[in-house]
PDB file of C-alpha atoms in Angstrom:
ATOM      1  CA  UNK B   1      86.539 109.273 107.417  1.00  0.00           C
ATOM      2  CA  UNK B   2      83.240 107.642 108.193  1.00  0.00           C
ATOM      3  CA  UNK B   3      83.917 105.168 105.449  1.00  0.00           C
ATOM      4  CA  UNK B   4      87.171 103.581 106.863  1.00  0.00           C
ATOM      5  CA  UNK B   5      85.701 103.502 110.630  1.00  0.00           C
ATOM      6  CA  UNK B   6      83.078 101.022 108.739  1.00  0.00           C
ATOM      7  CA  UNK B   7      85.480  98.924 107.446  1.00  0.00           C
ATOM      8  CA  UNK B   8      87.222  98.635 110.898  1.00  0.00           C
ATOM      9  CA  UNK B   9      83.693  97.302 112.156  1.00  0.00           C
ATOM     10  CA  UNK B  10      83.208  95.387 109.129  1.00  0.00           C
ATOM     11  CA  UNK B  11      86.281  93.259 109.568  1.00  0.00           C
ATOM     12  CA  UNK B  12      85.827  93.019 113.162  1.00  0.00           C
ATOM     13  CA  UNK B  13      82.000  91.711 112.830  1.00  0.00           C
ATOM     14  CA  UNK B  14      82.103  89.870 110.127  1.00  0.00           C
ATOM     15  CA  UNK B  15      85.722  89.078 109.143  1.00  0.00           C
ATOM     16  CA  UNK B  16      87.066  85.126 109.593  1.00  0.00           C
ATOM     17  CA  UNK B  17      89.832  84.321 111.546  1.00  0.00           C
ATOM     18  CA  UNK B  18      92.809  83.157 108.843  1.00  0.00           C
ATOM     19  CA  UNK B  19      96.275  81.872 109.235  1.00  0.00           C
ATOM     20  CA  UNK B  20      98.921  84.003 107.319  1.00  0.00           C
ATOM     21  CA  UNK B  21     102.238  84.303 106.159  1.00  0.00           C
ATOM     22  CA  UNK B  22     103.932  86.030 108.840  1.00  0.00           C
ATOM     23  CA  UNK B  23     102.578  83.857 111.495  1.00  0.00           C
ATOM     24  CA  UNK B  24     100.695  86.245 113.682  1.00  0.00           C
ATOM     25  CA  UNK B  25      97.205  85.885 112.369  1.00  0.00           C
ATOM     26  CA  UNK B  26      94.548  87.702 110.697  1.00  0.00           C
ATOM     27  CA  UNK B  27      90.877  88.514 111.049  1.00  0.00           C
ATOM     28  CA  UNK B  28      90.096  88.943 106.772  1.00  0.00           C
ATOM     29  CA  UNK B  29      87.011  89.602 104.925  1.00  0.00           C
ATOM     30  CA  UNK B  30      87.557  89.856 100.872  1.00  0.00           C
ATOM     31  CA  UNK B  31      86.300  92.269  98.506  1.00  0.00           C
ATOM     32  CA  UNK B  32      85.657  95.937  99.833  1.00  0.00           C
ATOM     33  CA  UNK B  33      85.289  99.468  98.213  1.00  0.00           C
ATOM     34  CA  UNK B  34      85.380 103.062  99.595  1.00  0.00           C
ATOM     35  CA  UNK B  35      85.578 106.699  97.985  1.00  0.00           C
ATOM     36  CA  UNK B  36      86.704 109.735  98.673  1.00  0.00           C
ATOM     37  CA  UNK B  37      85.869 112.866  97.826  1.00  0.00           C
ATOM     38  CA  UNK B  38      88.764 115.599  97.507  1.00  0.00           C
ATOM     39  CA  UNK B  39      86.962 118.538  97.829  1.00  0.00           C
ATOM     40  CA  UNK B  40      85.191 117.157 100.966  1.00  0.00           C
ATOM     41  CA  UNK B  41      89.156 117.647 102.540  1.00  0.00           C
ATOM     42  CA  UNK B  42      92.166 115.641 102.632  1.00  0.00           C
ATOM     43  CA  UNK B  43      91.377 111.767 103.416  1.00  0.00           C
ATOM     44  CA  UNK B  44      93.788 112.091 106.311  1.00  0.00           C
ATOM     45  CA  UNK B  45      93.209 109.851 109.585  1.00  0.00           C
ATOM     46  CA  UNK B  46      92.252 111.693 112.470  1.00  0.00           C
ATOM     47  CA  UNK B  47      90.551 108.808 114.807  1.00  0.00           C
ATOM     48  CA  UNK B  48      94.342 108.597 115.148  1.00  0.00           C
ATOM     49  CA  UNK B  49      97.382 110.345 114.631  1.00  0.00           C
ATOM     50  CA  UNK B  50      99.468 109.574 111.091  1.00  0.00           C
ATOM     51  CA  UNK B  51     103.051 110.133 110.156  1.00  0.00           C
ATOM     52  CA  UNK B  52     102.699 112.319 107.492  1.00  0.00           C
ATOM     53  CA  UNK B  53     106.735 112.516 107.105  1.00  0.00           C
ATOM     54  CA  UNK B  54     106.645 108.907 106.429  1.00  0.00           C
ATOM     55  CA  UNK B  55     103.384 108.860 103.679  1.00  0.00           C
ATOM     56  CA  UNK B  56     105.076 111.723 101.652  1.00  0.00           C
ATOM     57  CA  UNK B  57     108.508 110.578 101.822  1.00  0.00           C
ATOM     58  CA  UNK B  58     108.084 107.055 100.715  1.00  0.00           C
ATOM     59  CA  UNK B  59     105.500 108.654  97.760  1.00  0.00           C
ATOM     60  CA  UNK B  60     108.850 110.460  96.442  1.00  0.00           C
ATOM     61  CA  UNK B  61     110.729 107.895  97.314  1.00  0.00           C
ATOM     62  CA  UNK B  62     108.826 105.474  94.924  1.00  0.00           C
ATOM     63  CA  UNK B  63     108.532 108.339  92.129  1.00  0.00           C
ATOM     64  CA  UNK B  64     112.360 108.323  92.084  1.00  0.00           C
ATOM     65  CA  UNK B  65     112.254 104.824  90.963  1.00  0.00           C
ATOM     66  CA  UNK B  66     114.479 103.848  93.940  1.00  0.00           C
ATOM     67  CA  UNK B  67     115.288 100.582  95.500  1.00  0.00           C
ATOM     68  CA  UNK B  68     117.235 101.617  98.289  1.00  0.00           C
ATOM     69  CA  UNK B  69     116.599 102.398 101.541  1.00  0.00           C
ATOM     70  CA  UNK B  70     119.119 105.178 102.328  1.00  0.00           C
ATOM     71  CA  UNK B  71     116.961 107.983 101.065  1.00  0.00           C
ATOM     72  CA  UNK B  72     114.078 107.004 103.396  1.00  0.00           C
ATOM     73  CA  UNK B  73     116.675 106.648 106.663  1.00  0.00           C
ATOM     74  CA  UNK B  74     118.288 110.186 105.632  1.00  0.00           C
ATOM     75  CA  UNK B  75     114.460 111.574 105.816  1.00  0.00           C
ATOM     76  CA  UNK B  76     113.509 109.648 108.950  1.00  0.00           C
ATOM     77  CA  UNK B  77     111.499 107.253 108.090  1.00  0.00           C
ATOM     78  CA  UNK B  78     111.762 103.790 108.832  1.00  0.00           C
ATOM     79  CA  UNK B  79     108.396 101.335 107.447  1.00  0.00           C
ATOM     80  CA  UNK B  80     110.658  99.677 105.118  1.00  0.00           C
ATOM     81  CA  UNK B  81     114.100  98.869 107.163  1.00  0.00           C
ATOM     82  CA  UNK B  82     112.556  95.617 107.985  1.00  0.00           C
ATOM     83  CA  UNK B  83     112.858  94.093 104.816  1.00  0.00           C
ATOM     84  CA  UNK B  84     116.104  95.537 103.493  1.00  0.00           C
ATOM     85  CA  UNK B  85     119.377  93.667 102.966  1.00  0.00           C
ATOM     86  CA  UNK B  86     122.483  95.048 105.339  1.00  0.00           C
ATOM     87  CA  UNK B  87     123.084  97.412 102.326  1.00  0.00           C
ATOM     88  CA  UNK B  88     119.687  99.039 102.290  1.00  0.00           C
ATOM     89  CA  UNK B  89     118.293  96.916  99.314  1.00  0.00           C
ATOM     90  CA  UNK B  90     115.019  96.205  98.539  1.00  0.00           C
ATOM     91  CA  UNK B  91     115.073  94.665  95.056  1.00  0.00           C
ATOM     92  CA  UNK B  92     112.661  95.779  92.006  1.00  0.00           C
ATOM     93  CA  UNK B  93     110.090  97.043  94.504  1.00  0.00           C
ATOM     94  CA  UNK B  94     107.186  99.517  93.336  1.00  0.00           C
ATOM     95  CA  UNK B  95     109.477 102.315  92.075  1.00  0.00           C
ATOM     96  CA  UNK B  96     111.192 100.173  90.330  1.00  0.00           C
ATOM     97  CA  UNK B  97     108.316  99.044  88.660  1.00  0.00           C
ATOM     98  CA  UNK B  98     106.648 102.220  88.127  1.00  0.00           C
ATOM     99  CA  UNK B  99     109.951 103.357  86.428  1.00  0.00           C
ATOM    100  CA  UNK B 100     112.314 101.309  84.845  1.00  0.00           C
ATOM    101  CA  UNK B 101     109.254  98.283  84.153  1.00  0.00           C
ATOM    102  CA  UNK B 102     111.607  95.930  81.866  1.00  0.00           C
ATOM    103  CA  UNK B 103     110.302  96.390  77.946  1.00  0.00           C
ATOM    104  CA  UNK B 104     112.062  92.919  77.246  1.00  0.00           C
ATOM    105  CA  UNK B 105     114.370  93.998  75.100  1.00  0.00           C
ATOM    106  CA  UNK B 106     117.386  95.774  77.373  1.00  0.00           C
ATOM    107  CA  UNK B 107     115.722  98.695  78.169  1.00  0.00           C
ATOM    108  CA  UNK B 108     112.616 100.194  80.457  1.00  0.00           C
ATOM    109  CA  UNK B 109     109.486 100.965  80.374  1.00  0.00           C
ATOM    110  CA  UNK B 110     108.565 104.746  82.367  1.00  0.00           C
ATOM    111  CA  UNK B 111     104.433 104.363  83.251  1.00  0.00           C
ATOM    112  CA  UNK B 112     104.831 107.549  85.186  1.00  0.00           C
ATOM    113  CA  UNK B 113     105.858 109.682  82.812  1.00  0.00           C
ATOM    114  CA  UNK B 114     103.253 107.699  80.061  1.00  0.00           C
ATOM    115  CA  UNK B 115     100.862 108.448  82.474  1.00  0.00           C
ATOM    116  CA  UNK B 116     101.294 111.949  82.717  1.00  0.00           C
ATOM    117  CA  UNK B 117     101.463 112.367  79.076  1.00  0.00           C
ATOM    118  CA  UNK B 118      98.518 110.704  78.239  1.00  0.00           C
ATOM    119  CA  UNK B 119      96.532 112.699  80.964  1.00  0.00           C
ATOM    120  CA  UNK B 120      97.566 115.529  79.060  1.00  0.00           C
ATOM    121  CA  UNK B 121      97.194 114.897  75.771  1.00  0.00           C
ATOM    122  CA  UNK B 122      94.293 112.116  75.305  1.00  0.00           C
ATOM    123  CA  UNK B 123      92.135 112.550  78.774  1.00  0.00           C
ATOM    124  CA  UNK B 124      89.120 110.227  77.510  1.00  0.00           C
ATOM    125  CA  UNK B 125      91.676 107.193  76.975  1.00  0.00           C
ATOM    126  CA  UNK B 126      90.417 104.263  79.274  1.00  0.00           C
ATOM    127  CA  UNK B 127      94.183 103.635  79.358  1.00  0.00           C
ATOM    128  CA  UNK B 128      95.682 105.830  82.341  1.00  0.00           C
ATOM    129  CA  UNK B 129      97.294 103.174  84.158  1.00  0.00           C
ATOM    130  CA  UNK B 130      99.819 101.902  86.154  1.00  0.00           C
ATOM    131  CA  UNK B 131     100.819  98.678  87.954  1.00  0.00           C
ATOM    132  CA  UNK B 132     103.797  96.581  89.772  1.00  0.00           C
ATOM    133  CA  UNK B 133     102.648  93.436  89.372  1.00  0.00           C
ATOM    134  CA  UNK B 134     106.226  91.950  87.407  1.00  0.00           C
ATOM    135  CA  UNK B 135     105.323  88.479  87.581  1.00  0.00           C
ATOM    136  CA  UNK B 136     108.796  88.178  86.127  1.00  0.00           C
ATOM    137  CA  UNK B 137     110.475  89.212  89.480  1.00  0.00           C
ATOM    138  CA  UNK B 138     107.983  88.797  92.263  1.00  0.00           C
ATOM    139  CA  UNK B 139     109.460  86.745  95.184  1.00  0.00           C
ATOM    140  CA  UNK B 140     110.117  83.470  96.170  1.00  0.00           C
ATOM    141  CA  UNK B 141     107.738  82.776  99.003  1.00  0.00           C
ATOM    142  CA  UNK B 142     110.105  80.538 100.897  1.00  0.00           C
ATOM    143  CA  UNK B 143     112.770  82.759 101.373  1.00  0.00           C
ATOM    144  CA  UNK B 144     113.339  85.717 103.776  1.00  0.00           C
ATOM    145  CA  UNK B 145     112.375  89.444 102.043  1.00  0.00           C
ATOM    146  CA  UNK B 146     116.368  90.335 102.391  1.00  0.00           C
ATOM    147  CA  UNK B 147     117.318  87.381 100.628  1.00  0.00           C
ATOM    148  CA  UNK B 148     114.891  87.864  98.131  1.00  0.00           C
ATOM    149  CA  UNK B 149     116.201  91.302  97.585  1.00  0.00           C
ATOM    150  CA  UNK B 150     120.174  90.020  97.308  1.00  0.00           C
ATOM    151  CA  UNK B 151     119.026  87.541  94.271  1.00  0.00           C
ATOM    152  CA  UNK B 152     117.289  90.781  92.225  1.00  0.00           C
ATOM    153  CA  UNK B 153     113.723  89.436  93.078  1.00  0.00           C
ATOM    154  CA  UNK B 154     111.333  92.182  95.201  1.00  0.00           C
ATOM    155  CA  UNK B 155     111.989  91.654  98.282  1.00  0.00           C
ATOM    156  CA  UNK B 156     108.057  92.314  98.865  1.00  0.00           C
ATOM    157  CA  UNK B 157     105.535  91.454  96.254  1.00  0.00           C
ATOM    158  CA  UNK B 158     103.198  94.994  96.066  1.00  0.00           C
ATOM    159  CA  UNK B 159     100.194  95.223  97.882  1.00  0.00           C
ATOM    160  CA  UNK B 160      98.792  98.294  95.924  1.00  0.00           C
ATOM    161  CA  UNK B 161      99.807  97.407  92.823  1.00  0.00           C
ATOM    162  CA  UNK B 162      96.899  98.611  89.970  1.00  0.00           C
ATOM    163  CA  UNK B 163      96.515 102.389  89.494  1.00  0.00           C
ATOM    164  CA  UNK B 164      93.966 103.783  87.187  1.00  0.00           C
ATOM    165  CA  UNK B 165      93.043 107.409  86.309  1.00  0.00           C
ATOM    166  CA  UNK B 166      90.159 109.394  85.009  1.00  0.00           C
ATOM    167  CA  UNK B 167      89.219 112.508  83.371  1.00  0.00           C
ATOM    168  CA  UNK B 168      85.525 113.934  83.261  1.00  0.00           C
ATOM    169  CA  UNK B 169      84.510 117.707  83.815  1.00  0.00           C
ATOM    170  CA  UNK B 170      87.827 118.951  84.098  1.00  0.00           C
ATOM    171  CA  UNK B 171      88.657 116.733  86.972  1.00  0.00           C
ATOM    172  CA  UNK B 172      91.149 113.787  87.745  1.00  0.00           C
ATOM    173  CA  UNK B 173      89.725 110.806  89.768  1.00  0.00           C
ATOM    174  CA  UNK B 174      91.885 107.685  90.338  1.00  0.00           C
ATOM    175  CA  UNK B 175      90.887 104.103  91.651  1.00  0.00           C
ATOM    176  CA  UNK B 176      93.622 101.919  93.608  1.00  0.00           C
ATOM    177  CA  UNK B 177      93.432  97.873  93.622  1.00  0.00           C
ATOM    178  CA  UNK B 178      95.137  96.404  96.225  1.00  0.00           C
ATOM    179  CA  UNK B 179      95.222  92.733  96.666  1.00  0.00           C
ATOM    180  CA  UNK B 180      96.203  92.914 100.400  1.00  0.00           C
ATOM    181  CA  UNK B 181      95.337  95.443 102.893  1.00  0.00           C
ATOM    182  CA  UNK B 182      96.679  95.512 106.083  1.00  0.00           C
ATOM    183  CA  UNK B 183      93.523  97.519 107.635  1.00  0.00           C
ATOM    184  CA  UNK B 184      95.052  99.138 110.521  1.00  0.00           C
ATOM    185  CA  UNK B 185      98.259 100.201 109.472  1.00  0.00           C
ATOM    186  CA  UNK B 186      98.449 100.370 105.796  1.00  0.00           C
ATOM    187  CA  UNK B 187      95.438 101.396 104.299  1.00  0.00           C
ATOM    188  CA  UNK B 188      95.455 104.769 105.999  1.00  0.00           C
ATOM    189  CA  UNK B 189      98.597 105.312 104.277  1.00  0.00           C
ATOM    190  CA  UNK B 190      97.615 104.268 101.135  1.00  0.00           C
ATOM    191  CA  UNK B 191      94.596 106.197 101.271  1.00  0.00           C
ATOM    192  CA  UNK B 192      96.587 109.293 102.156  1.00  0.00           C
ATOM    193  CA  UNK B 193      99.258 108.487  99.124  1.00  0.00           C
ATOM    194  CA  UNK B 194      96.999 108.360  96.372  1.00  0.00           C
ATOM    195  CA  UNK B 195      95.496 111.342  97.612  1.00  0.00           C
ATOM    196  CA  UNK B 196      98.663 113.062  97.511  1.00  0.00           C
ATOM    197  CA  UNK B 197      99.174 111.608  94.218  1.00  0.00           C
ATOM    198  CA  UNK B 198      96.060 112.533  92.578  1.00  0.00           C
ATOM    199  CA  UNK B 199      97.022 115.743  93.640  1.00  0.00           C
ATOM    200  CA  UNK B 200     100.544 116.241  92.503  1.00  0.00           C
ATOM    201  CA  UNK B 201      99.168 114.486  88.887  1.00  0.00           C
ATOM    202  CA  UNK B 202      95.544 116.768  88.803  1.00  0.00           C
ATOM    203  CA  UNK B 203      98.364 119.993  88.883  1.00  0.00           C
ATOM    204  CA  UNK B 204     100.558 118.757  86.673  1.00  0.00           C
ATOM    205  CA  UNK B 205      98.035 118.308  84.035  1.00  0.00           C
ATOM    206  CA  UNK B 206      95.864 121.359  84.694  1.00  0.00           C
ATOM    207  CA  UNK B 207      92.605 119.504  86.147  1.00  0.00           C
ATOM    208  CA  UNK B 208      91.000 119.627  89.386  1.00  0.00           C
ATOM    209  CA  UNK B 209      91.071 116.784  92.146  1.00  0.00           C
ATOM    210  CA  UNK B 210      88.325 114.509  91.817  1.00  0.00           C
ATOM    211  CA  UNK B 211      87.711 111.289  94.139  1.00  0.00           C
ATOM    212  CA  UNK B 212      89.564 108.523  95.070  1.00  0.00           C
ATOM    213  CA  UNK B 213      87.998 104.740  95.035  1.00  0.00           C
ATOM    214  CA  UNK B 214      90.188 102.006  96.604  1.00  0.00           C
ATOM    215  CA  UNK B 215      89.398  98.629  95.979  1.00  0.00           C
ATOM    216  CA  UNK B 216      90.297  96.052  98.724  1.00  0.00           C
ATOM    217  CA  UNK B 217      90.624  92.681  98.040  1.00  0.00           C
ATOM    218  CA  UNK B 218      92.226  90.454 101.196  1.00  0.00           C
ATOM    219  CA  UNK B 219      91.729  93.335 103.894  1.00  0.00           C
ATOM    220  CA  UNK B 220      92.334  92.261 107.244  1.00  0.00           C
ATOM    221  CA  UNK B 221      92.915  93.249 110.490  1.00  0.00           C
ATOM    222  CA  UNK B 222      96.011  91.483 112.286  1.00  0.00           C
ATOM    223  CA  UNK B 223      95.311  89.557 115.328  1.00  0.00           C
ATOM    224  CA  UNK B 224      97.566  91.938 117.127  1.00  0.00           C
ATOM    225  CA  UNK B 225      95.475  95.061 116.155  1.00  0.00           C
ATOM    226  CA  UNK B 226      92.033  93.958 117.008  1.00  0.00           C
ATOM    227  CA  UNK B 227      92.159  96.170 120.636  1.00  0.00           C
ATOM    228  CA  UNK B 228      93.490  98.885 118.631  1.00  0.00           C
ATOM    229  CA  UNK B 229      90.698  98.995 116.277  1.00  0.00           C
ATOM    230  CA  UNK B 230      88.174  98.962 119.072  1.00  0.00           C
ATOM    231  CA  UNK B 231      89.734 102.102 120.723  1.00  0.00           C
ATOM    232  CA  UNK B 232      89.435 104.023 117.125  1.00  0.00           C
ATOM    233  CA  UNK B 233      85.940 102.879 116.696  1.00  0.00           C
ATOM    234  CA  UNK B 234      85.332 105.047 120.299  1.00  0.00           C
ATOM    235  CA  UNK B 235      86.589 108.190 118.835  1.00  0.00           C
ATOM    236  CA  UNK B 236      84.711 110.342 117.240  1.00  0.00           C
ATOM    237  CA  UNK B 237      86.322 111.925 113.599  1.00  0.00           C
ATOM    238  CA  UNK B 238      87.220 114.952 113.262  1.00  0.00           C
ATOM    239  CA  UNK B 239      86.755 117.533 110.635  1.00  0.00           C
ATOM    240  CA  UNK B 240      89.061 116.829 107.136  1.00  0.00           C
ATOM    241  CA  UNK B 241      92.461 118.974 107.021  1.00  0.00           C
ATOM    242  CA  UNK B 242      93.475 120.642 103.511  1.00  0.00           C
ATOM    243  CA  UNK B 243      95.904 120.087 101.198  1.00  0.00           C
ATOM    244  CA  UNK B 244      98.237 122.940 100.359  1.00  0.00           C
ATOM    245  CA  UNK B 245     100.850 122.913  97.587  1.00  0.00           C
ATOM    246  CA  UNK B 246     102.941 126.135  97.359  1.00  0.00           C
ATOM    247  CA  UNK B 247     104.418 125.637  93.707  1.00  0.00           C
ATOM    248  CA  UNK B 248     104.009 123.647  90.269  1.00  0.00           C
ATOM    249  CA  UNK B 249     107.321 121.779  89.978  1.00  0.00           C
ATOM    250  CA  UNK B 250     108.490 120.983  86.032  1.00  0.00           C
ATOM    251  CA  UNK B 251     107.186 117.991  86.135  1.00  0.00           C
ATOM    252  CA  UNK B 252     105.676 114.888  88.708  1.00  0.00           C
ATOM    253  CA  UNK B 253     109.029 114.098  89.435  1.00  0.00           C
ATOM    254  CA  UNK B 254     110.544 117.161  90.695  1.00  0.00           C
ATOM    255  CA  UNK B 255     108.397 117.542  93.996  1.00  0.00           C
ATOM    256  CA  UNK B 256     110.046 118.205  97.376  1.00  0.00           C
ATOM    257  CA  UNK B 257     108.747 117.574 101.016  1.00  0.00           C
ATOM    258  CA  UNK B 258     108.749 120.853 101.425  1.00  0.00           C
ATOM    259  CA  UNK B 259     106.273 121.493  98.679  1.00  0.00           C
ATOM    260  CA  UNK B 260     103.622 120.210 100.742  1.00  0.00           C
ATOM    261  CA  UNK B 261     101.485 121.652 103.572  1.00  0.00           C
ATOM    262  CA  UNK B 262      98.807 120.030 105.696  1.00  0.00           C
ATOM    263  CA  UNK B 263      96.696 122.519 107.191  1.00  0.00           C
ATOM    264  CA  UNK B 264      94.217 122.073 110.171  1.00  0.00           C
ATOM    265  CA  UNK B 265      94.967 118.638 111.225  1.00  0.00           C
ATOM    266  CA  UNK B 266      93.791 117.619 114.655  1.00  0.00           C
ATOM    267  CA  UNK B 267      93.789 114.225 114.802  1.00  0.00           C
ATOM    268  CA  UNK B 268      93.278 112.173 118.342  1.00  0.00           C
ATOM    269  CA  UNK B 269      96.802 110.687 119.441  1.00  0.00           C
ATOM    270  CA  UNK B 270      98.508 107.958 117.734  1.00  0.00           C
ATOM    271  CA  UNK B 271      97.622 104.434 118.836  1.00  0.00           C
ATOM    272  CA  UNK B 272     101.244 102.546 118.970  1.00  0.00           C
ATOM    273  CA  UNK B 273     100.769  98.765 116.735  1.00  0.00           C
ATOM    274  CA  UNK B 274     103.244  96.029 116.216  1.00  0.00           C
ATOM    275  CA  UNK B 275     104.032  95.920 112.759  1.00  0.00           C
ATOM    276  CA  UNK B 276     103.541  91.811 111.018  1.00  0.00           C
ATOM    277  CA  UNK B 277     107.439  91.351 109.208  1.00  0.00           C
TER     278      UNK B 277
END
């Protein structure tokens, strides 16, 4: 994970100092790309120690197409209880969108289940793609996430929001856009998920894994994470752990936790970090 240990020293050398929504305070550059290679291992952290529970869980979480909280709580997980309503509701948040996109008309849109069938059946389509970007039902900037949520908007507009897929040599490579990239916290997770994802898809559809490009727009490191980016950048990486999937569910949507093994992953210990609401 060479690559992401760079772009903790990029933002830190050459990043500007920015005011942002939450209030705390960013150090930003714009526009940054890194790949991954699958069969190299499984782009999982080790300069520090990730909650794997929480990356897998929220993946099947937003493959459900589900709003709610409840089904993260009952698994353990907690990233998104900060921006829930009382009731646990996010509004039309990524699953949602991924899902039940509105076609205009009274009904919804599936792109995961498009996707998959177009991986299938027409690989060389530059078409294999996803998004959340509803411009329809982002939210209102001036009003808390919960409240958001309570009026039907998102109660978070999505930070990873383009997905796009490719097919060459009997393999499946995908390439993430996100326009915001919280550096220390979230882009090890998102670089984990659509690992995980290409994954899950590349079985589903009889290919191998490819690579993985992610595409970083804002990426920043909060002004509250800038010691704990220095510690990582001390630590030397460790080798890649492997992915292990013990059986080909019916289709991308039936998937379990259990489904999923991690194998050889010896990360250094976690490094504790506020979290920007």
């Amino acid at each position: 994970m060479k690559a992401y240990l760079d772009l903790l020293r990029d933002v830190l050398e050459n990043g500007t100092d920015k005011g942002d929504r939450t209030g705390t305070g960013t150090r930003s550059v714009f526009g940054r790309m890194v790949r991954y290679d699958l069969a190299e291992g499984f782009p999982l952290l080790t300069t520090k120690k990730l909650h794997i529970r929480s990356i897998l869980h929220e993946l099947l979480w937003f493959l459900n197409g589900e709003t709610n909280i409840q089904y993260l709580k009952d698994n353990g997980v907690t990233i998104w209880d900060e921006w829930a309503t009382p009731d646990g509701e996010l509004g039309p948040v990524y699953g949602y969108q991924w899902r039940f996109w509105p076609d205009g008309d009274g009904g919804h849109i599936d792109q995961i289940a498009q996707l998959v069938d177009g991986l299938k059946n027409n690989p060389n389509s530059r078409r294999h793609i996803f998004h959340a970007w509803n411009v329809a039902q982002l939210p209102d900037e001036s009003k808390k996430p919960w409240q958001n949520a309570a009026e039907g908007r998102m109660a978070l507009p999505p930070c990873h929001l383009l997905y796009q897929f490719y097919v060459v040599n009997n393999k499946l490579s995908a390439m993430l856009y996100i326009r915001s990239n919280d550096l220390f916290l979230g882009n090890p997770y998102n670089t984990a998920s659509l690992a995980f994802l290409t994954h899950m898809l590349a079985q589903q559809c009889g290919y191998e894994p490819g690579e993985i490009v992610i595409s970083m727009a804002d990426l920043h490191l909060y002004q509250n994470h800038l010691e704990q980016a220095r510690i990582q950048l001390e630590r030397e990486p460790r080798p890649l752990p492997k992915l292990l999937i013990h059986r080909k569910p019916d289709s991308i949507f039936d998937y379990k936790f259990e489904d999923f093994e991690i194998v050889d992953y010896d990360p250094h210990p976690h490094i504790p970090a506020p979290i920007a609401v």
